[in-house]
Short mmCIF file of C-alpha atoms in Angstrom, two decimals:
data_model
loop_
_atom_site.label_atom_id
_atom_site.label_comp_id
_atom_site.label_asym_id
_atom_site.label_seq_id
_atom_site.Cartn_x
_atom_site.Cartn_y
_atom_site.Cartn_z
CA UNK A 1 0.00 0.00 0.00
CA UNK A 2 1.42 3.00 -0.84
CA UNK A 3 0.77 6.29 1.03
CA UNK A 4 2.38 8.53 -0.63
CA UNK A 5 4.86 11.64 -0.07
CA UNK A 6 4.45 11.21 4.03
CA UNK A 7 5.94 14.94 4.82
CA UNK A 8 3.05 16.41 2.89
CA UNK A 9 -0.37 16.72 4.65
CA UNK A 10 -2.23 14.66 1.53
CA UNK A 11 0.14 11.64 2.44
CA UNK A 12 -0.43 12.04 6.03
CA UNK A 13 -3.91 12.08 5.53
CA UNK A 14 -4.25 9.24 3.33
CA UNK A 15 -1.93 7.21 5.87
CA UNK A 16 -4.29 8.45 9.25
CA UNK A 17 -7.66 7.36 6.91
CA UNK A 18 -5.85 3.81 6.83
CA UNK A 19 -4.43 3.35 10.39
CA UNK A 20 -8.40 5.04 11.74
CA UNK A 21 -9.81 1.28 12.24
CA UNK A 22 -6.44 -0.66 12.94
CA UNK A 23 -6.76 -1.52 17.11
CA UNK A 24 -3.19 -2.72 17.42
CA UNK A 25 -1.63 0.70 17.20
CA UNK A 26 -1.97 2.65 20.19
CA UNK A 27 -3.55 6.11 21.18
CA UNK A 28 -5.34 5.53 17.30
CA UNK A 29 -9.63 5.05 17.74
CA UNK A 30 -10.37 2.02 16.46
CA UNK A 31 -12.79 -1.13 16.37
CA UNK A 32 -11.95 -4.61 18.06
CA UNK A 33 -12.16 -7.07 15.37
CA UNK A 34 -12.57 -10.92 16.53
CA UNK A 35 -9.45 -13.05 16.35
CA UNK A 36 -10.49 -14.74 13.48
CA UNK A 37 -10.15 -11.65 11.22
CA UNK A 38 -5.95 -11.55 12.34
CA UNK A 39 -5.71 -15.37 12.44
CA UNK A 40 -6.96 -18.53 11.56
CA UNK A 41 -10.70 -17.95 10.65
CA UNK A 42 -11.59 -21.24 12.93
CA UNK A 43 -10.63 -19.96 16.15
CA UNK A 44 -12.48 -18.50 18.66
CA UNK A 45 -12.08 -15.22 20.49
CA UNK A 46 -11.95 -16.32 24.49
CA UNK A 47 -10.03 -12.78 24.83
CA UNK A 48 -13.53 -11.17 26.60
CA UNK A 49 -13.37 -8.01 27.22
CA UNK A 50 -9.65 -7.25 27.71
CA UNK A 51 -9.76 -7.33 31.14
CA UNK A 52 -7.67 -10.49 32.82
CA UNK A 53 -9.15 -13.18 35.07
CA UNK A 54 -7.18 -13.34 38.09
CA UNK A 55 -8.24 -16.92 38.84
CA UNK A 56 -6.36 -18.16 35.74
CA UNK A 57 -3.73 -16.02 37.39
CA UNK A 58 -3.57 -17.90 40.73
CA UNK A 59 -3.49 -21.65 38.73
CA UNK A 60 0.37 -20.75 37.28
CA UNK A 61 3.12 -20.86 40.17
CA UNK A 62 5.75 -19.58 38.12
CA UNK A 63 7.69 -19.07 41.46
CA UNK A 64 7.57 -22.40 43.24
CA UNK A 65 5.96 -20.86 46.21
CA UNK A 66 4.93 -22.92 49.18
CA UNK A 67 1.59 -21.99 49.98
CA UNK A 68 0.18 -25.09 49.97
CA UNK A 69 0.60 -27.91 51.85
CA UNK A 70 3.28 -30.75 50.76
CA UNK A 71 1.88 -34.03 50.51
CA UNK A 72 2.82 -36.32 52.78
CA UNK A 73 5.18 -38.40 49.82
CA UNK A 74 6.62 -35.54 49.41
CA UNK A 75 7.81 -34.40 52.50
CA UNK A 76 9.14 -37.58 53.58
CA UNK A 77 10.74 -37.90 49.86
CA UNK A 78 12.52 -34.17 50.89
CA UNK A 79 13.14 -35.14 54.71
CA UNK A 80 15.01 -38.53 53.05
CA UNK A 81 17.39 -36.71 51.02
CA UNK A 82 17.91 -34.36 53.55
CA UNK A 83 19.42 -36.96 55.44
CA UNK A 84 21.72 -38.20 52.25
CA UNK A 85 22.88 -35.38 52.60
CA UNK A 86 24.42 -34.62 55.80
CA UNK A 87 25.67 -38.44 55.82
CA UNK A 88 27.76 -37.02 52.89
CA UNK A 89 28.36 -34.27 54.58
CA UNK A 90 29.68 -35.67 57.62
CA UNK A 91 32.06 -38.37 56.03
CA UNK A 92 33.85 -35.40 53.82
CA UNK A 93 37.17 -34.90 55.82
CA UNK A 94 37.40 -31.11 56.79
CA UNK A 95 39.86 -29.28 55.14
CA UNK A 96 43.01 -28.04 57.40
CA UNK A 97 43.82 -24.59 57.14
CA UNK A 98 47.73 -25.17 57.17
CA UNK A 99 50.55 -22.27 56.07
CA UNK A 100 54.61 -22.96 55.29
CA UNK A 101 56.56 -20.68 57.45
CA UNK A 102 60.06 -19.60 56.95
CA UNK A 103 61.98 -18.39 59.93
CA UNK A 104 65.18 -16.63 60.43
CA UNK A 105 67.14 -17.57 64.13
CA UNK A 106 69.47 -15.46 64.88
CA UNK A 107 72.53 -16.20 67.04
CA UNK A 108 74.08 -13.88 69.59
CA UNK A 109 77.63 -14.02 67.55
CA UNK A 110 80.15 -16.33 65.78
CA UNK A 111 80.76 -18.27 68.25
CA UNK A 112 77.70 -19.62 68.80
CA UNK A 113 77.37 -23.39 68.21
CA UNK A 114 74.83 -23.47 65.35
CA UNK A 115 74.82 -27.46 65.13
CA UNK A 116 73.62 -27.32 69.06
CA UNK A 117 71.34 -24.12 68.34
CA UNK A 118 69.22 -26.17 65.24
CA UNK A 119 68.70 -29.24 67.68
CA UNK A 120 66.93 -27.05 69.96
CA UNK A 121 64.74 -25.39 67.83
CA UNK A 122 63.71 -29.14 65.99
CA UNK A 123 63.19 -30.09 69.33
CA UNK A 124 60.34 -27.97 69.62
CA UNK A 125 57.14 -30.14 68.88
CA UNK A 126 53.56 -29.57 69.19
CA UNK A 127 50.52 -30.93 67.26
CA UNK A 128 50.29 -29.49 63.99
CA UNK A 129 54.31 -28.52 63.82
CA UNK A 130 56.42 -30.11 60.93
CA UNK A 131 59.71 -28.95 60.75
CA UNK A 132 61.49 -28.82 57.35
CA UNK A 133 64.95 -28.50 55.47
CA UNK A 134 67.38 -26.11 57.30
CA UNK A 135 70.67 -24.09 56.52
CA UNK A 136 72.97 -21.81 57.48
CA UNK A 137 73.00 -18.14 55.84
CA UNK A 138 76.07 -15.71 56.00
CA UNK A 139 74.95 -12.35 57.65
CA UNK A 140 78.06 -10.72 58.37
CA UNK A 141 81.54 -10.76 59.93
CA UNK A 142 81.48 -14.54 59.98
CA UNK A 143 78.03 -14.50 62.04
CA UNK A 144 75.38 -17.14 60.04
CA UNK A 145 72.05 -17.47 60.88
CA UNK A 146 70.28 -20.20 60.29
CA UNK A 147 66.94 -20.55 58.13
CA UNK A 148 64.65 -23.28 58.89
CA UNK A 149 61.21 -23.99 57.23
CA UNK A 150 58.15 -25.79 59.15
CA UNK A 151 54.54 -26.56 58.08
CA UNK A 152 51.69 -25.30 60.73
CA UNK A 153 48.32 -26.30 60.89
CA UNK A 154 46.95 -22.90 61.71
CA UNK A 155 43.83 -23.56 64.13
CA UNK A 156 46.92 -25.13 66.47
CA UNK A 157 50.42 -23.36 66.40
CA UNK A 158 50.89 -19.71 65.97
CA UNK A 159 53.99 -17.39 64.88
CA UNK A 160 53.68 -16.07 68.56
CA UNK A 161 54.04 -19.53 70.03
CA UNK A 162 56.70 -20.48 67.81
CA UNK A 163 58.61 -17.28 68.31
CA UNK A 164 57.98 -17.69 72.37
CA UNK A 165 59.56 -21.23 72.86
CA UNK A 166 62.81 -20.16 69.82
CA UNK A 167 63.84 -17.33 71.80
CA UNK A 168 63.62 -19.21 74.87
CA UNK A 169 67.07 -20.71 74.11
CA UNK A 170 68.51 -17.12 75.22
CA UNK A 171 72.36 -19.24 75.85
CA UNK A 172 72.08 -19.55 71.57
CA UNK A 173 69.09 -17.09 69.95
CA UNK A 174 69.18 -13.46 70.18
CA UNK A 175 65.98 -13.37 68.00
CA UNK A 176 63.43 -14.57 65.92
CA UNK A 177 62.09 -13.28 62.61
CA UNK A 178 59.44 -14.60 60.14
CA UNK A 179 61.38 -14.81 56.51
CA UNK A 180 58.20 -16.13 54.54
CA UNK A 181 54.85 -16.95 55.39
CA UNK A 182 52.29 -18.80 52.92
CA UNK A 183 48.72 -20.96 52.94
CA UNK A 184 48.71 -23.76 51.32
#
């Protein structure tokens, strides 16, 4: 169908005659044809009167809610794998929050004895303490210190513990630092 030039008012005319008695466009006066004039001439118009029935509304649960009661199947049905699950649950091992520390001990100077100085920090042990490799790192005017790593479960030994019962062995450390510390 053509209209025309639509910028003069003869086009717009001819195109506002045509759209007068078309109901799909909106804010335009029209007539309601049935459905059978847009579609298939066999079915029937159960539109009414273009207001919606809010029964039909209620029947759809697009949302799952829970306003009605469970059946008894199902409840026991959700109660049953309710318990599958937190048998599952309960045989998974926890994980262990554990960290790799690095520690520089320090002695007091180069005389120290650093052989005797390692056996007493290794023979620190507590649950959840592993030590690691060890060695001996120049510092300075023949004074080493020595490096030693350990794994720590972190819910049972601390830096502060660790540092506590190192510098306890005042006759060999003069301190305590922490070189690296990472989770694993």
């Amino acid at each position: 169908m053509g209209f025309g030039d639509l910028k003069s008012p003869a086009g717009l005319q001819v195109l506002n005659d045509y759209l007068a008695d078309k109901s799909y466009i909106e804010g335009l006066p029209g007539v309601k044809k049935a459905l059978g004039k847009y579609g298939p001439v066999d079915v029937e118009d159960t539109t009414g009167s273009g207001a919606t029935d809010s029964k039909d509304d209620d029947d759809i649960d697009l949302f799952g809610s829970d306003d009605e009661e469970e059946s008894e199947e199902a409840k026991r049905l959700r109660e049953e794998r309710l318990a599958q699950y937190e048998s599952k649950k309960a045989k998974k091992p926890a994980l262990v929050a554990k960290s790799s520390i690095l520690l520089d001990v320090k002695p007091w100077d180069d005389e120290t004895d650093m052989a005797k100085l390692e056996e007493c920090v290794r023979s620190i042990q507590a649950d959840g303490l592993v030590w690691g490799s060890s060695k001996l790192v120049p510092v300075g005017y023949g004074i080493k210190k020595l490096q030693i790593q350990c794994v720590v479960e972190d819910d049972k030994v601390g830096t502060d513990m660790l540092e506590e019962q190192i510098t306890a062995f005042e006759d060999y450390v003069q301190s305590m630092d922490v070189a690296a510390f990472n989770k694993i």
